[in-house]
Short mmCIF file of C-alpha atoms in Angstrom, two decimals:
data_model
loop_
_atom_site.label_atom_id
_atom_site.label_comp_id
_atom_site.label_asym_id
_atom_site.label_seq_id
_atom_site.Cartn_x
_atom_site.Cartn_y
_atom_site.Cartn_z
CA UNK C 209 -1.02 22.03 27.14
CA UNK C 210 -1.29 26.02 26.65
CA UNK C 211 -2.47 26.83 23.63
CA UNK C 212 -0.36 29.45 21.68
CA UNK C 213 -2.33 32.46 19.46
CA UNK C 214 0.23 33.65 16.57
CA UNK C 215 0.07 36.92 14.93
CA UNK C 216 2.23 38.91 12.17
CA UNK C 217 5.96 39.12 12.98
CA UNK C 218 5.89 42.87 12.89
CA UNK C 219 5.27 43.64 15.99
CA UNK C 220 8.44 45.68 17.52
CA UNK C 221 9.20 47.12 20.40
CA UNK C 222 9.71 50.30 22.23
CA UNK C 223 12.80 50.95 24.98
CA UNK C 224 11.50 52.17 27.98
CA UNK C 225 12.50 56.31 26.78
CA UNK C 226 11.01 55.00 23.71
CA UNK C 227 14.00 55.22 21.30
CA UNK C 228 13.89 52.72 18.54
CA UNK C 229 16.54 50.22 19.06
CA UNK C 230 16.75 46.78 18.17
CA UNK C 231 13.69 45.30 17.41
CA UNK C 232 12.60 41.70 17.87
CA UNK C 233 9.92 40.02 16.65
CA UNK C 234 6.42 39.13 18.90
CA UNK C 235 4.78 36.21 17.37
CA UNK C 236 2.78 34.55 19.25
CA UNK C 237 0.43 35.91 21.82
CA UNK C 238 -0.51 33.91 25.01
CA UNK C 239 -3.62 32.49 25.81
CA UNK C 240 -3.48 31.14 28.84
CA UNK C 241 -6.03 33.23 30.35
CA UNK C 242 -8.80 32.24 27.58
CA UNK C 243 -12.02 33.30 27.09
CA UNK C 244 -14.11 30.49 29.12
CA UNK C 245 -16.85 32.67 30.80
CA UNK C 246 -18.42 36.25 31.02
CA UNK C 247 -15.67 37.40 33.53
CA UNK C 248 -12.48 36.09 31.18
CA UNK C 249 -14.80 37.62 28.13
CA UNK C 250 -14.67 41.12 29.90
CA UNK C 251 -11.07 40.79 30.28
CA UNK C 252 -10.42 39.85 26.57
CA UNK C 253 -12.62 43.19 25.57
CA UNK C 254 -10.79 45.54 27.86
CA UNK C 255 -7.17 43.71 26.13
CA UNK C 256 -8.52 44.74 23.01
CA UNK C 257 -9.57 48.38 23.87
CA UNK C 258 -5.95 48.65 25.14
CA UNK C 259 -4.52 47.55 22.06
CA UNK C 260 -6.37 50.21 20.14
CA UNK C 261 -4.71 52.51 22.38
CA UNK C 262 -1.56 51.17 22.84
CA UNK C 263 1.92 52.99 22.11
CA UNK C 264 2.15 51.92 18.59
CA UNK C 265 -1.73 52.55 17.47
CA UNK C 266 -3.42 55.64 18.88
CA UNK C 267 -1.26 56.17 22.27
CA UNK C 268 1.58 57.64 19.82
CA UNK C 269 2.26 56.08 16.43
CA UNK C 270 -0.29 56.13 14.17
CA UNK C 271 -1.32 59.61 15.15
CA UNK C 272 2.50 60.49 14.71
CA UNK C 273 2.77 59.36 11.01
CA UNK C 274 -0.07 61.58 9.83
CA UNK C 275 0.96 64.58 12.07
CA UNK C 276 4.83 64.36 10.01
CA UNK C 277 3.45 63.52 6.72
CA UNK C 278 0.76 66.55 6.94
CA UNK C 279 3.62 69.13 7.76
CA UNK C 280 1.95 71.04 10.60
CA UNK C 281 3.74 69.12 12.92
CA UNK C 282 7.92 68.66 12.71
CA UNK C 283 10.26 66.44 14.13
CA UNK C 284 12.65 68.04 16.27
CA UNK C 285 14.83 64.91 17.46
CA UNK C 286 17.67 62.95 16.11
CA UNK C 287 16.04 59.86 14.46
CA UNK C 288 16.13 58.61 11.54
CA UNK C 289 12.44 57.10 11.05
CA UNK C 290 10.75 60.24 11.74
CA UNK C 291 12.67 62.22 10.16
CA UNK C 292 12.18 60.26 6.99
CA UNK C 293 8.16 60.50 7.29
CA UNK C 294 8.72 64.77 7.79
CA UNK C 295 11.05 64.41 5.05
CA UNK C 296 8.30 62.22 2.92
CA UNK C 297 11.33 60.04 2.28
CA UNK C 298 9.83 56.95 3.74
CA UNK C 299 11.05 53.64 3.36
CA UNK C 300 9.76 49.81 3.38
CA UNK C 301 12.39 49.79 6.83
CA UNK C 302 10.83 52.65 8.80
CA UNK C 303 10.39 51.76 12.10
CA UNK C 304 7.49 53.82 12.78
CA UNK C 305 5.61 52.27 9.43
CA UNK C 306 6.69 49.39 10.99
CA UNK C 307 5.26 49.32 14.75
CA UNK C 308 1.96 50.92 13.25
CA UNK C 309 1.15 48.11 10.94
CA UNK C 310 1.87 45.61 13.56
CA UNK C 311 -0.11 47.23 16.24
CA UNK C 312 -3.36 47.76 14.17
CA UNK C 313 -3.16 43.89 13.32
CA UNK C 314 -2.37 42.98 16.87
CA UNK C 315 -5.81 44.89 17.61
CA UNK C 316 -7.69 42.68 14.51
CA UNK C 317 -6.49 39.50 16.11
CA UNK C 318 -7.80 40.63 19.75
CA UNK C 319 -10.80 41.15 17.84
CA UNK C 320 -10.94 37.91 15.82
CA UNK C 321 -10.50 36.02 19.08
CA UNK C 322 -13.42 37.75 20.58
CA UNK C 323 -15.76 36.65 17.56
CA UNK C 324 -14.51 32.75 17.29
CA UNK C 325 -14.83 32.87 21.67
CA UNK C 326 -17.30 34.57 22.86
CA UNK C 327 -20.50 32.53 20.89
CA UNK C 328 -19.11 29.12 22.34
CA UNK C 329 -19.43 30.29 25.88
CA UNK C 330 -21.97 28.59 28.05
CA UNK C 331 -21.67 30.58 31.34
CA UNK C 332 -25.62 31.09 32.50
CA UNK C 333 -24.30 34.76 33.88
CA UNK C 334 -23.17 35.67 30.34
CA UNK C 335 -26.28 37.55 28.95
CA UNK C 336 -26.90 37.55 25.29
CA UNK C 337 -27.30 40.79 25.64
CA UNK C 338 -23.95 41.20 26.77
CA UNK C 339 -22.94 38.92 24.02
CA UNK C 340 -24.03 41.22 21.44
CA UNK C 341 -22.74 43.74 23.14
CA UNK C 342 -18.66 42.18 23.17
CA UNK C 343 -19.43 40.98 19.92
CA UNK C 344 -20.69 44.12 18.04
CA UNK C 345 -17.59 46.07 19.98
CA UNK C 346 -15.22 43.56 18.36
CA UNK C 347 -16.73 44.20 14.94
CA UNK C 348 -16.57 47.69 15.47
CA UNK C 349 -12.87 47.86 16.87
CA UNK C 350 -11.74 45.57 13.60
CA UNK C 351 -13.92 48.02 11.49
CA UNK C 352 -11.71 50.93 12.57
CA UNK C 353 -8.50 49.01 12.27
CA UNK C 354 -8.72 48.19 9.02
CA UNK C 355 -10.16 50.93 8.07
CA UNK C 356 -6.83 52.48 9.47
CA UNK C 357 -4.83 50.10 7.31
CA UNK C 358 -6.91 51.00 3.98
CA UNK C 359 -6.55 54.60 4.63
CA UNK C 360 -2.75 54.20 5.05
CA UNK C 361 -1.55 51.45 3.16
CA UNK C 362 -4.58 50.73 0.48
CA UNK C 363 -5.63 46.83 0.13
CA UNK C 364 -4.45 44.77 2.41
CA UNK C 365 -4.51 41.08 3.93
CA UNK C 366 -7.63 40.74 5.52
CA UNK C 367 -7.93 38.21 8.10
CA UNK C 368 -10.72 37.12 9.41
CA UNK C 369 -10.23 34.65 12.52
CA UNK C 370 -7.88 33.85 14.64
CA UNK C 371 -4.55 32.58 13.70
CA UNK C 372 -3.49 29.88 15.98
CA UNK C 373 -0.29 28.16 14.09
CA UNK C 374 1.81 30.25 11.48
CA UNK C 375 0.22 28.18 8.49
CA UNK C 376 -3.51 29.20 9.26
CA UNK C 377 -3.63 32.38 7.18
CA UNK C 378 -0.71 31.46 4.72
CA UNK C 379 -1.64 31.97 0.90
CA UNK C 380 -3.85 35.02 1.45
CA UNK C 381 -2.69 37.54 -0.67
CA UNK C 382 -3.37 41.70 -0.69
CA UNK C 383 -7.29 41.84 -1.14
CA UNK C 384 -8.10 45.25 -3.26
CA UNK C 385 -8.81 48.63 -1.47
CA UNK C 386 -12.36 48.22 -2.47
CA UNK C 387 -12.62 44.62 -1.05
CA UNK C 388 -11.07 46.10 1.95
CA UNK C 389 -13.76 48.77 2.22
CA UNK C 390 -16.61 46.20 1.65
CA UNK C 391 -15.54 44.01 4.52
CA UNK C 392 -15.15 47.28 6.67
CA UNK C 393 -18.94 48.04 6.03
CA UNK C 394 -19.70 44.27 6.41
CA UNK C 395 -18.10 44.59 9.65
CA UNK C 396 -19.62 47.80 10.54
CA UNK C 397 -23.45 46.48 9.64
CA UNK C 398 -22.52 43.76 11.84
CA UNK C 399 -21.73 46.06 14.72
CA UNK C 400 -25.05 48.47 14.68
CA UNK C 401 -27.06 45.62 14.53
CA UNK C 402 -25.53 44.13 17.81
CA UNK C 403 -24.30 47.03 19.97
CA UNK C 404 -26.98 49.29 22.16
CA UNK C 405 -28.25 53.01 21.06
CA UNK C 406 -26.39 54.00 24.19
CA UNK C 407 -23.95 56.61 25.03
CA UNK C 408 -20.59 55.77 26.00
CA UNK C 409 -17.60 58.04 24.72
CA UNK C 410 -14.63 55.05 25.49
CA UNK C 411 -16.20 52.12 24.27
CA UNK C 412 -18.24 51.88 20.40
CA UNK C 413 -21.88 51.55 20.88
CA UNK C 414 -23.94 51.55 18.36
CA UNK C 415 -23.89 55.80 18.00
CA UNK C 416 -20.09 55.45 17.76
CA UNK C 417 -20.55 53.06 14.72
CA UNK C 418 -22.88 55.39 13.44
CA UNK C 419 -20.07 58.58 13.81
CA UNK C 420 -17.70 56.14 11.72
CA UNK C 421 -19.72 55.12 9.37
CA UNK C 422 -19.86 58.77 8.55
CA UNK C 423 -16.27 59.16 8.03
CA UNK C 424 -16.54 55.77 6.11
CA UNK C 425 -18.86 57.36 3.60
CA UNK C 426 -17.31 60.10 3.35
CA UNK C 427 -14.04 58.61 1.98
CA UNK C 428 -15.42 56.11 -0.42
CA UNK C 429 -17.58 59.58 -1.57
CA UNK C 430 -21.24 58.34 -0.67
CA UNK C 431 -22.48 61.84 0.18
CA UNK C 432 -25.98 61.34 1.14
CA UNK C 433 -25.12 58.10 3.28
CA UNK C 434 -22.30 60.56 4.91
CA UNK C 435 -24.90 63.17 5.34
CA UNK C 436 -26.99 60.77 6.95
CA UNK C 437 -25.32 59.37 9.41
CA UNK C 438 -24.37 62.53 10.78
CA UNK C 439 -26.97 63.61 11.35
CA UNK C 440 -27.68 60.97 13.94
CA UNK C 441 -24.71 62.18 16.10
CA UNK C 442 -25.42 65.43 15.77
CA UNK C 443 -29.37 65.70 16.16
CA UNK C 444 -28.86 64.00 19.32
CA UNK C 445 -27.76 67.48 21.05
CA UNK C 446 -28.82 65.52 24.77
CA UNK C 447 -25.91 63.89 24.22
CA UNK C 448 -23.64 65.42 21.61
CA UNK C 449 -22.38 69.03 21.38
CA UNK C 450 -19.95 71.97 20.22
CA UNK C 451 -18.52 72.78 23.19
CA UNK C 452 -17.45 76.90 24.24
CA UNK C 453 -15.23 77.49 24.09
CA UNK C 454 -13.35 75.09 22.12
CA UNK C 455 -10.62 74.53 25.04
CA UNK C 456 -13.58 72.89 27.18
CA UNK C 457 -13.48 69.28 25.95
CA UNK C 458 -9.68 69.11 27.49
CA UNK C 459 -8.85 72.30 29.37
CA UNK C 460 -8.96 71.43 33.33
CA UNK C 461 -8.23 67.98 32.86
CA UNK C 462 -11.78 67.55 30.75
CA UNK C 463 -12.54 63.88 30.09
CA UNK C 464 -16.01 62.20 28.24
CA UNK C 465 -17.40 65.48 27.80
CA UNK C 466 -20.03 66.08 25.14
CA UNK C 467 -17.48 67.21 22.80
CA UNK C 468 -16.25 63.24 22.08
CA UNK C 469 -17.99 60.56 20.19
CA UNK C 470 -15.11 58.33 20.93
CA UNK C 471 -12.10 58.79 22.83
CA UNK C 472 -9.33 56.11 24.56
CA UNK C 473 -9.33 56.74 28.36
CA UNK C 474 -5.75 56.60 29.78
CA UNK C 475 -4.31 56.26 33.55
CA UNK C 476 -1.14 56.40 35.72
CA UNK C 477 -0.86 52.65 34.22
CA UNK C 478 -1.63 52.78 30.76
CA UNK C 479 -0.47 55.38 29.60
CA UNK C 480 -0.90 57.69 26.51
CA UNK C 481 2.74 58.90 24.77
CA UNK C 482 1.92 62.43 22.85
CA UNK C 483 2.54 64.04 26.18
CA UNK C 484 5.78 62.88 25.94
CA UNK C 485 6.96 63.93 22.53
CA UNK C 486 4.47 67.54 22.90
CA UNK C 487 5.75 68.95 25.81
CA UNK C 488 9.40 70.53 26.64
CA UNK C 489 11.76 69.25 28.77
CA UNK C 490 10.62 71.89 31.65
CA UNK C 491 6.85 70.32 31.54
CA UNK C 492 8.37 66.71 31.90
CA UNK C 493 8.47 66.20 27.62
CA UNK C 494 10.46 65.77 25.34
CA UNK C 495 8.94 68.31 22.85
CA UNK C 496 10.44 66.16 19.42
CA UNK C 497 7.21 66.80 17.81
CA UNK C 498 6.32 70.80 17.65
CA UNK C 499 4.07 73.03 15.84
CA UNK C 500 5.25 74.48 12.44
CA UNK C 501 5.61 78.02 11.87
CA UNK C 502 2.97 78.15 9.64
CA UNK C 503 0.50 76.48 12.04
CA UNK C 504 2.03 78.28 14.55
CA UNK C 505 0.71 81.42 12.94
CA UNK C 506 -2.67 80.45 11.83
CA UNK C 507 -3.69 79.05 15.54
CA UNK C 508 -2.90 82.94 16.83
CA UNK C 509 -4.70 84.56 13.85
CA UNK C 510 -8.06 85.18 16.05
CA UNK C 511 -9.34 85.52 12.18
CA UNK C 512 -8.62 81.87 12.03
CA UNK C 513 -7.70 79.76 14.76
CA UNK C 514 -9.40 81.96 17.38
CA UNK C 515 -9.85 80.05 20.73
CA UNK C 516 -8.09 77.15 18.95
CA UNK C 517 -4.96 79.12 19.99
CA UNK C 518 -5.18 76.94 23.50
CA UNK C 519 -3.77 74.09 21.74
CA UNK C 520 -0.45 75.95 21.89
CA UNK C 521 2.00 77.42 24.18
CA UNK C 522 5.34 78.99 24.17
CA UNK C 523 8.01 78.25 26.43
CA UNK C 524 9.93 80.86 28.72
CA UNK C 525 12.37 83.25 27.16
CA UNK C 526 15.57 83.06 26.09
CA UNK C 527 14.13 79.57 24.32
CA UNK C 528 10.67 80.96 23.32
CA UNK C 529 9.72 77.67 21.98
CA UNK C 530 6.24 76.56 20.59
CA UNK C 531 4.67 73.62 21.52
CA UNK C 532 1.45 71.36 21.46
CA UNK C 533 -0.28 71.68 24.27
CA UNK C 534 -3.68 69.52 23.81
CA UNK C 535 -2.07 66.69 25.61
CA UNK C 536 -0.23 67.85 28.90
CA UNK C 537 -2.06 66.29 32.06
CA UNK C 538 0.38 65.60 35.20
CA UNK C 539 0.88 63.03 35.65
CA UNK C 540 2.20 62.60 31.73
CA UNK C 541 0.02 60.10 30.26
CA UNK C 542 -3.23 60.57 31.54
CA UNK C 543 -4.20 62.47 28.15
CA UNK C 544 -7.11 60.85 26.42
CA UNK C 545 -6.66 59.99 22.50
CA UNK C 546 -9.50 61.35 21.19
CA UNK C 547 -10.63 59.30 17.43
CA UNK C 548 -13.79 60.85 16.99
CA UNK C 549 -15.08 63.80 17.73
CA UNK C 550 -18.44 66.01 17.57
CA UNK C 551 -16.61 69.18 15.24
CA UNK C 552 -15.52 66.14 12.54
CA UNK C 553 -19.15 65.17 12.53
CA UNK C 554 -20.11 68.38 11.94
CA UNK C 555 -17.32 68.87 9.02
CA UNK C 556 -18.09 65.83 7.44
CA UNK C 557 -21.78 66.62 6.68
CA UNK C 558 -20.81 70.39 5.92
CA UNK C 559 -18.67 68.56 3.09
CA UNK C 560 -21.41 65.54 1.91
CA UNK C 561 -24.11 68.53 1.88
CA UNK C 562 -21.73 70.75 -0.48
CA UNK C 563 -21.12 67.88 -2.47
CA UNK C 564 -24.63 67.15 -2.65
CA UNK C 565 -24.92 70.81 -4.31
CA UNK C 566 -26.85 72.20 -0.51
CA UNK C 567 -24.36 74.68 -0.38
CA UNK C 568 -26.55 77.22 2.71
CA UNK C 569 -26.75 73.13 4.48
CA UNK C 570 -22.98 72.86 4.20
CA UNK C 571 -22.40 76.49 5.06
CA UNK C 572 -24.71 76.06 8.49
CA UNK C 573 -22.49 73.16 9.29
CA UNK C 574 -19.08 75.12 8.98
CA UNK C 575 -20.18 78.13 10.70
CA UNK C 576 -21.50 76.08 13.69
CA UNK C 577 -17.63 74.54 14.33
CA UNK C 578 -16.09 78.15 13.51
CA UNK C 579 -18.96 80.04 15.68
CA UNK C 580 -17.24 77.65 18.30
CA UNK C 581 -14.29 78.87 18.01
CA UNK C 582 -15.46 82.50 18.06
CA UNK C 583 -14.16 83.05 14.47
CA UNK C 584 -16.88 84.59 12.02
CA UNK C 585 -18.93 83.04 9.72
CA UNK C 586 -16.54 82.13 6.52
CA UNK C 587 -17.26 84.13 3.29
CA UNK C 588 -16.91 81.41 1.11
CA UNK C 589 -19.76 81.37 -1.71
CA UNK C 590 -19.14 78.71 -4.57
CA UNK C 591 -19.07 75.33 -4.12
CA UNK C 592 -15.44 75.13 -4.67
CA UNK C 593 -15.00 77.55 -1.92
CA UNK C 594 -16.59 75.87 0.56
CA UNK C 595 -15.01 72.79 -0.17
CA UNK C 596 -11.25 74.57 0.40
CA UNK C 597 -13.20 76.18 3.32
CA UNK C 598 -13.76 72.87 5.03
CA UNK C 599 -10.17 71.93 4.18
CA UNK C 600 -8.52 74.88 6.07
CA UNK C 601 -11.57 74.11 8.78
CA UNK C 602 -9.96 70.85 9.23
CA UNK C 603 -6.03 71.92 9.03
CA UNK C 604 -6.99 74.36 12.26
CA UNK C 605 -9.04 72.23 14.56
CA UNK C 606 -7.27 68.97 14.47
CA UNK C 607 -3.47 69.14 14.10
CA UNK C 608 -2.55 67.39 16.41
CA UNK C 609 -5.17 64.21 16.30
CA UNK C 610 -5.41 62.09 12.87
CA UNK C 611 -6.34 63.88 10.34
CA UNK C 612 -5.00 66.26 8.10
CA UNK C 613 -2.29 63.61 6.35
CA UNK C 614 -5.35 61.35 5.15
CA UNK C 615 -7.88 64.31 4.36
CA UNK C 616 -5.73 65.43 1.99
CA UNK C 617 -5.04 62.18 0.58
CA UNK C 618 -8.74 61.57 0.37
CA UNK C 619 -9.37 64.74 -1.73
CA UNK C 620 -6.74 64.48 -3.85
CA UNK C 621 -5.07 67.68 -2.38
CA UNK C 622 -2.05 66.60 -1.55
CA UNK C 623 0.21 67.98 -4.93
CA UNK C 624 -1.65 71.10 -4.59
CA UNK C 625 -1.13 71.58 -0.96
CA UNK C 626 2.40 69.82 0.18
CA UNK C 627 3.99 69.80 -3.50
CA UNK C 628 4.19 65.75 -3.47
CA UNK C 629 3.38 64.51 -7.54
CA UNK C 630 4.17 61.28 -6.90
CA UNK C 631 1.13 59.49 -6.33
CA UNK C 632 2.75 56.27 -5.34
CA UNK C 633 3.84 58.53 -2.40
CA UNK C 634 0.27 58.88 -1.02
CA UNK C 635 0.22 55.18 0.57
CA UNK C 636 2.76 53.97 3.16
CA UNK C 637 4.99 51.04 2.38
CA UNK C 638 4.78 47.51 3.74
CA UNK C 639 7.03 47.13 6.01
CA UNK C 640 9.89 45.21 4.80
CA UNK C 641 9.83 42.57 7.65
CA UNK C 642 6.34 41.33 6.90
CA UNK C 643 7.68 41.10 2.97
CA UNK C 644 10.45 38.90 4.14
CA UNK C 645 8.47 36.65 6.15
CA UNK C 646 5.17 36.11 4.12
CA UNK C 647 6.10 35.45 -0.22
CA UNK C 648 2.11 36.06 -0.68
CA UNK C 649 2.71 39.90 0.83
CA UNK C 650 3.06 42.27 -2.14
CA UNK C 651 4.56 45.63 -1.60
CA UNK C 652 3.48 49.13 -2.40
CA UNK C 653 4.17 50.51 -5.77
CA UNK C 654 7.01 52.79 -5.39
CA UNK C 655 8.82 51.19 -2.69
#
């Protein structure tokens, strides 16, 4: 008899022009093609790169909700769930909450199959080293997606294997956003140990770990560890670089370059959605998310988004529209989604050393990405400078990749900078389906 792998009912459902409609349920996953030697092993890794970058994780959704919540980007279209996230009116029922949260957790249980599989196989062609190598990938990959889930929805559930009825994970409850962050590193540790000090820029090795466990640090405010850990990415210059000008890790269909720690390749058959929702109808899009005015403005200032103005175009009089333009490969799709890359590195030590008090370290670090982008050195002095410095760094080199929504969260900023007080506005809400269907499932405060 097949054996059947379940997984949380929230995982809906795109039409194929991607309107929400109807959504139905997925809950159970099948495993007919199971993991029973190196080759089917292989498969299941290359599944669960996919569902890191499918449609509702970093192909399109997840990106999406921090674009609308940070403001740069606006919603242009007619429906109702993003125009409640641009409206930061959000409720427990919005569909794009919604196919996030069930995405990421499809992606945890690709990876949770990988762990209880891939140790019991007995194929003599399946390498330990190659083991360790699926393995630490899988502990990396659930690393990132809860880390995803902590930085958008606080503690959550974490589960930890596979769930092959509906009763094998019931009774765990909402595990605290520290808890959450310990298994994270645990996860993380587990990874470096395993994976190979190679380079590869679509699949974690063990420098990609290293790049996240930056970011990790970072957000739970362990400056030196932060500071550390960037600087292995960024000492390794063979390898790892500021690119000039800045339009050169994607300009001329650019893929891999040295620019990217980690990035999710795309094709003609898997497909990557921003394209879609970026570009205007005469480009093959759809152009429902576009550029604010403000960050329409700041891009052209050469004072401050200098050659970071390539990441947008306007369309042909009489329309005259603005649009994103760091995904628009022909055919649409081909786009990479790029998670990590080299100038965040670079940012996050600039903040860890100003933090620290090393305020000519963190200076060194900030000029290098704005040198980049042929804008001068900033003139930033105090500590407190630097540190808004950074912030506006950040607003103007990635607005349209997943950022500026949770770094503002992170700091604290986000009263000061998008006028939101309520704090129990800075989390997303459980989606209401997963509420319904599991009593141990508390939601957000607020919602």
């Amino acid at each position: 008899m097949k054996r059947i792998l379940y997984i949380l009912p929230i995982l809906l459902i795109f039409s194929s022009c991607k309107k929400f409609l109807d959504v139905q349920p997925q809950q159970q996953v099948d495993e007919s093609l199971a993991i029973t030697d190196a080759g089917s092993a292989g498969t299941a890794v290359n599944g669960m790169y996919n569902s890191l970058g499918a449609d509702n994780y970093y192909g399109s959704n997840f990106p999406a909700i921090s674009y609308l919540y940070g403001s740069d980007v606006v919603w242009t279209g007619s429906q109702a769930a993003p125009q409640e996230i641009s409206a930061h009116k959000t409720t427990a029922f919005n569909s794009y909450i919604g196919n996030a949260w069930g995405a990421i957790y499809k992606t945890i249980l690709s990876a949770n199959y990988i762990l209880e599989a891939v140790p019991k196989v007995t194929d003599p062609l399946f390498t330990t080293a190659t083991k360790n190598q699926y393995l630490g990938e899988a502990y990396a990959v659930r690393a990132l997606s809860y880390f995803d889930l902590a930085r958008g929805w606080g503690g959550v559930q974490l589960i930890l294997t596979p769930t092959h009825t509906p009763s094998d994970h019931a009774g765990i409850k909402r595990s605290s956003l520290a808890d959450t962050y310990a298994q994270i590193l645990k996860d993380l540790n587990a990874a470096e140990g395993l994976l190979p000090a190679t380079t590869n820029r679509n699949r974690f090795t063990q420098k990609t770990v290293w790049a996240l466990k930056a970011r990790f640090y970072l957000y739970n405010k362990q400056w030196d560890l932060a500071e550390q850990y960037a600087t292995k990415i960024i000492s390794d210059n063979a390898n790892y670089n500021l690119l000039k000008p800045y339009s050169a890790f994607f300009a001329n269909n650019a893929v891999a370059t040295s620019e990217s720690v980690f990035e999710i390749a795309y094709s003609t058959s898997f497909k990557n959605g921003h394209s879609v929702w970026f570009l205007p109808p005469a480009l093959g899009g759809r152009r429902e998310w576009a550029p604010s005015s403000t960050l329409v403005s700041l891009l052209n200032d050469p004072t401050i988004g200098g050659g970071r103005s390539a990441l947008i175009a306007q369309t042909a009089p009489p329309g005259n529209l603005w649009y994103g333009k760091l995904y628009y490969r022909n055919p649409l799709g081909t786009d990479p989604a790029y998670i990590i890359r080299v100038a965040e590195v670079y940012l996050v030590r600039a903040e860890a050393r100003a933090q620290q008090g090393n305020l000519s370290g963190a200076l060194q670090d900030l000029n290098a990405v704005r040198d980049r982008s042929g804008v001068a050195a900033t003139t930033a002095i105090t500590q407190a400078d630097i540190l808004l410095a950074i912030e506006a760094e950040r607003r103007v080199e990635f607005p349209f990749e997943t950022d500026r929504w949770f770094n503002l969260v992170r700091t604290n900023r986000v009263a000061a900078v998008l006028g939101i007080t309520d704090q129990t506005k800075y989390l997303f809400p459980i989606p209401a389906s997963e509420l319904l269907a599991d009593p141990d499932l508390t939601p957000n405060p607020g919602y």
